[in-house]
Amino acid sequence: MTAIAAAGARVWRVGAQVDTDQLAPGHAMKHGIEVVARHCLESVRPDFAAGVRPGDVLVAGPDFGIGSSREQAASALVHLGLAAVVAPSFSGLYFRNAFNVGLLLLTCERAEEITEGERIDFDAAAGRIVRPGGELLPTQPIPGFLLDMVAAGGLLAQLQQRSSRRTTP
Amino acid sequence: MTAIAAAGARVWRVGAQVDTDQLAPGHAMKHGIEVVARHCLESVRPDFAAGVRPGDVLVAGPDFGIGSSREQAASALVHLGLAAVVAPSFSGLYFRNAFNVGLLLLTCERAEEITEGERIDFDAAAGRIVRPGGELLPTQPIPGFLLDMVAAGGLLAQLQQRSSRRTTP
């Protein structure tokens, strides 16, 4: 289950063009997702993997998730319990993988105004982020079927839930 | 069926941040895809919809497909027979929609070096574009399952083909 709205989510800031090798370092890729997650972003934010708490959000600059199509670059953040990634733009392949594994991405032109450590509210269905002072930042509306999929925990989780609903009364 | 490789594809150039309202104008959205396609890009390239030929490619600047999540912004280009869109970056929602409807997108950092009217070769599986002089521009590798989906003509077409293969000998 992924929340598509949250209040008081703590912000971790990273810069522009965070790539899939920073998110899921090559040297950890032979291990399971627990190990990959432990090394997530170590080259840009060495304090991230150990310090992040479920429900926190990552706020980044443009072109988040460029690089390879490795799915672990999204599932590592799911494993760490991240509520969402907020950025002005995402790599297309990363955007696709992220929703498939249940990671919510919020496309927000003004993402970089958000600062490290602040606590934000977000509502993906309404298409907005609210900063501590009440300032509202619009996010790109996401179609309902994608929000349903991410809320279910991703594509596979959604298919499993649907099939179990069909077979149990 | 969409080709994932082509030779001598003719180039149409557009600029950065082509949005979904330019691709599928609001005033045409109450009509079918034939009408939407006829108005595709009319505000930026009024010669495009009437002049484009099956197998041509559209080459654009960064952030292609930003705006709304309307699927017609991708299916209009499929309807016109476009072989691919080449750009340095795409909106995440557009990237998702495009592959689902069988439109090939090639992420190419150096897309903007390609000029109007030139004829390029591309090979999405190999991850490259070759310009008329032989110059090679790398494109982001696309995972095999996505290439299969786009080659089949999109997600629905692929599912239909799979289900008909199961029921016919």
mmCIF file of C-alpha atoms in Angstrom, chain A residues 3-161:
data_model
loop_
_atom_site.group_PDB
_atom_site.id
_atom_site.type_symbol
_atom_site.label_atom_id
_atom_site.label_comp_id
_atom_site.label_asym_id
_atom_site.label_seq_id
_atom_site.Cartn_x
_atom_site.Cartn_y
_atom_site.Cartn_z
ATOM 1 C CA ALA A 3 -0.380 6.601 0.289
ATOM 2 C CA ILE A 4 -1.307 9.008 -2.477
ATOM 3 C CA ALA A 5 -1.716 11.837 0.033
ATOM 4 C CA ALA A 6 0.207 12.636 3.209
ATOM 5 C CA ALA A 7 0.665 15.368 5.816
ATOM 6 C CA GLY A 8 3.932 16.540 7.348
ATOM 7 C CA ALA A 9 6.209 14.402 5.193
ATOM 8 C CA ARG A 10 9.878 15.153 5.886
ATOM 9 C CA VAL A 11 11.966 16.312 2.908
ATOM 10 C CA TRP A 12 15.341 14.983 1.743
ATOM 11 C CA ARG A 13 16.900 17.146 -0.981
ATOM 12 C CA VAL A 14 19.107 16.012 -3.841
ATOM 13 C CA GLY A 15 20.198 17.795 -7.012
ATOM 14 C CA ALA A 16 19.507 17.466 -10.734
ATOM 15 C CA GLN A 17 20.031 14.383 -12.918
ATOM 16 C CA VAL A 18 20.153 11.796 -10.151
ATOM 17 C CA ASP A 19 20.832 8.617 -12.123
ATOM 18 C CA THR A 20 19.920 4.959 -11.694
ATOM 19 C CA ASP A 21 23.497 4.052 -10.756
ATOM 20 C CA GLN A 22 23.319 6.476 -7.831
ATOM 21 C CA LEU A 23 19.951 5.008 -6.806
ATOM 22 C CA ALA A 24 20.929 1.357 -7.260
ATOM 23 C CA PRO A 25 24.749 1.206 -7.336
ATOM 24 C CA GLY A 26 26.230 -1.349 -9.738
ATOM 25 C CA HIS A 27 28.390 -2.984 -7.061
ATOM 26 C CA ALA A 28 25.270 -3.886 -5.015
ATOM 27 C CA MET A 29 23.204 -5.185 -7.931
ATOM 28 C CA LYS A 30 24.218 -8.813 -7.471
ATOM 29 C CA HIS A 31 22.525 -8.763 -4.046
ATOM 30 C CA GLY A 32 18.868 -8.566 -3.062
ATOM 31 C CA ILE A 33 16.879 -5.356 -2.755
ATOM 32 C CA GLU A 34 17.679 -5.050 1.009
ATOM 33 C CA VAL A 35 21.367 -4.604 0.148
ATOM 34 C CA VAL A 36 20.711 -2.359 -2.881
ATOM 35 C CA ALA A 37 18.493 -0.152 -0.689
ATOM 36 C CA ARG A 38 21.222 0.151 1.928
ATOM 37 C CA HIS A 39 23.508 1.675 -0.729
ATOM 38 C CA CYS A 40 20.828 3.872 -2.318
ATOM 39 C CA LEU A 41 22.189 7.382 -3.035
ATOM 40 C CA GLU A 42 25.390 6.717 -1.042
ATOM 41 C CA SER A 43 27.478 8.689 -3.549
ATOM 42 C CA VAL A 44 25.356 11.858 -3.290
ATOM 43 C CA ARG A 45 23.714 11.610 0.162
ATOM 44 C CA PRO A 46 25.724 9.151 2.298
ATOM 45 C CA ASP A 47 23.344 9.839 5.226
ATOM 46 C CA PHE A 48 20.196 8.954 3.249
ATOM 47 C CA ALA A 49 19.750 5.173 3.384
ATOM 48 C CA ALA A 50 20.383 4.919 7.127
ATOM 49 C CA GLY A 51 18.478 8.083 8.040
ATOM 50 C CA VAL A 52 15.370 7.941 5.866
ATOM 51 C CA ARG A 53 12.129 6.948 7.619
ATOM 52 C CA PRO A 54 8.929 5.512 6.119
ATOM 53 C CA GLY A 55 6.768 8.374 4.907
ATOM 54 C CA ASP A 56 9.659 10.724 4.080
ATOM 55 C CA VAL A 57 9.840 12.293 0.613
ATOM 56 C CA LEU A 58 12.770 12.861 -1.723
ATOM 57 C CA VAL A 59 12.801 16.195 -3.592
ATOM 58 C CA ALA A 60 15.101 16.448 -6.600
ATOM 59 C CA GLY A 61 16.057 18.592 -9.569
ATOM 60 C CA PRO A 62 15.211 17.854 -13.228
ATOM 61 C CA ASP A 63 15.736 14.517 -15.020
ATOM 62 C CA PHE A 64 15.430 12.272 -11.980
ATOM 63 C CA GLY A 65 16.130 8.595 -12.770
ATOM 64 C CA ILE A 66 18.110 8.928 -15.988
ATOM 65 C CA GLY A 67 20.500 6.137 -16.919
ATOM 66 C CA SER A 68 19.626 2.483 -17.253
ATOM 67 C CA SER A 69 16.201 0.870 -17.007
ATOM 68 C CA ARG A 70 17.051 -1.156 -13.853
ATOM 69 C CA GLU A 71 13.877 -1.496 -11.818
ATOM 70 C CA GLN A 72 15.823 -1.612 -8.525
ATOM 71 C CA ALA A 73 16.427 2.133 -8.873
ATOM 72 C CA ALA A 74 12.731 2.548 -8.044
ATOM 73 C CA SER A 75 12.152 -0.481 -5.812
ATOM 74 C CA ALA A 76 15.049 0.522 -3.503
ATOM 75 C CA LEU A 77 13.098 3.673 -2.608
ATOM 76 C CA VAL A 78 9.938 1.605 -2.080
ATOM 77 C CA HIS A 79 11.922 -0.723 0.187
ATOM 78 C CA LEU A 80 13.063 2.271 2.253
ATOM 79 C CA GLY A 81 9.428 3.330 2.689
ATOM 80 C CA LEU A 82 9.666 6.580 0.749
ATOM 81 C CA ALA A 83 6.241 8.217 0.310
ATOM 82 C CA ALA A 84 7.065 9.991 -2.957
ATOM 83 C CA VAL A 85 9.722 11.541 -5.162
ATOM 84 C CA VAL A 86 9.059 15.137 -6.212
ATOM 85 C CA ALA A 87 10.944 16.595 -9.195
ATOM 86 C CA PRO A 88 10.395 18.957 -12.149
ATOM 87 C CA SER A 89 10.933 16.028 -14.564
ATOM 88 C CA PHE A 90 11.701 12.316 -14.605
ATOM 89 C CA SER A 91 13.288 9.923 -17.071
ATOM 90 C CA GLY A 92 10.485 8.253 -19.035
ATOM 91 C CA LEU A 93 11.683 4.733 -18.255
ATOM 92 C CA TYR A 94 12.039 5.594 -14.567
ATOM 93 C CA PHE A 95 8.516 7.025 -14.494
ATOM 94 C CA ARG A 96 7.159 3.811 -15.975
ATOM 95 C CA ASN A 97 9.114 1.515 -13.612
ATOM 96 C CA ALA A 98 8.295 3.580 -10.532
ATOM 97 C CA PHE A 99 4.506 3.389 -10.860
ATOM 98 C CA ASN A 100 4.793 -0.314 -11.771
ATOM 99 C CA VAL A 101 6.568 -1.022 -8.450
ATOM 100 C CA GLY A 102 4.316 1.292 -6.415
ATOM 101 C CA LEU A 103 6.522 4.363 -6.083
ATOM 102 C CA LEU A 104 4.620 7.649 -6.353
ATOM 103 C CA LEU A 105 6.292 10.346 -8.474
ATOM 104 C CA LEU A 106 5.049 13.918 -8.364
ATOM 105 C CA THR A 107 6.013 16.106 -11.295
ATOM 106 C CA CYS A 108 6.295 19.626 -9.886
ATOM 107 C CA GLU A 109 7.796 22.471 -11.885
ATOM 108 C CA ARG A 110 8.683 24.353 -8.698
ATOM 109 C CA ALA A 111 10.076 21.334 -6.802
ATOM 110 C CA GLU A 112 13.420 23.017 -6.258
ATOM 111 C CA GLU A 113 11.849 25.713 -4.071
ATOM 112 C CA ILE A 114 11.289 23.031 -1.402
ATOM 113 C CA THR A 115 14.140 22.878 1.135
ATOM 114 C CA GLU A 116 15.913 20.135 3.070
ATOM 115 C CA GLY A 117 14.156 19.068 6.269
ATOM 116 C CA GLU A 118 10.908 20.985 5.751
ATOM 117 C CA ARG A 119 7.641 19.113 6.206
ATOM 118 C CA ILE A 120 5.195 19.163 3.344
ATOM 119 C CA ASP A 121 1.674 17.933 2.711
ATOM 120 C CA PHE A 122 0.858 16.423 -0.661
ATOM 121 C CA ASP A 123 -2.237 15.190 -2.409
ATOM 122 C CA ALA A 124 -1.520 13.450 -5.711
ATOM 123 C CA ALA A 125 -5.174 13.241 -6.758
ATOM 124 C CA ALA A 126 -5.754 16.953 -6.130
ATOM 125 C CA GLY A 127 -2.397 17.737 -7.778
ATOM 126 C CA ARG A 128 -0.815 19.829 -5.069
ATOM 127 C CA ILE A 129 1.912 20.149 -2.487
ATOM 128 C CA VAL A 130 1.458 22.481 0.490
ATOM 129 C CA ARG A 131 4.586 23.897 2.131
ATOM 130 C CA PRO A 132 4.795 24.638 5.886
ATOM 131 C CA GLY A 133 3.865 28.309 5.410
ATOM 132 C CA GLY A 134 0.747 27.350 3.431
ATOM 133 C CA GLU A 135 2.248 28.004 0.018
ATOM 134 C CA LEU A 136 0.735 25.789 -2.653
ATOM 135 C CA LEU A 137 2.811 24.169 -5.420
ATOM 136 C CA PRO A 138 0.823 22.503 -8.221
ATOM 137 C CA THR A 139 1.800 18.996 -9.367
ATOM 138 C CA GLN A 140 0.929 17.405 -12.706
ATOM 139 C CA PRO A 141 -2.419 15.573 -12.435
ATOM 140 C CA ILE A 142 -1.983 11.789 -12.591
ATOM 141 C CA PRO A 143 -4.766 9.711 -14.176
ATOM 142 C CA GLY A 144 -6.926 7.722 -11.727
ATOM 143 C CA PHE A 145 -5.875 4.309 -12.989
ATOM 144 C CA LEU A 146 -2.229 5.081 -12.254
ATOM 145 C CA LEU A 147 -3.058 6.417 -8.779
ATOM 146 C CA ASP A 148 -5.055 3.230 -8.116
ATOM 147 C CA MET A 149 -2.093 1.148 -9.235
ATOM 148 C CA VAL A 150 0.398 2.993 -7.057
ATOM 149 C CA ALA A 151 -2.012 2.955 -4.094
ATOM 150 C CA ALA A 152 -2.311 -0.831 -4.466
ATOM 151 C CA GLY A 153 1.483 -1.099 -4.207
ATOM 152 C CA GLY A 154 2.208 -1.416 -7.918
ATOM 153 C CA LEU A 155 1.117 -3.407 -10.932
ATOM 154 C CA LEU A 156 1.762 -6.939 -9.608
ATOM 155 C CA ALA A 157 0.218 -6.195 -6.204
ATOM 156 C CA GLN A 158 -2.848 -4.741 -7.934
ATOM 157 C CA LEU A 159 -3.258 -7.791 -10.184
ATOM 158 C CA GLN A 160 -2.894 -10.111 -7.170
ATOM 159 C CA GLN A 161 -5.493 -8.143 -5.194
#
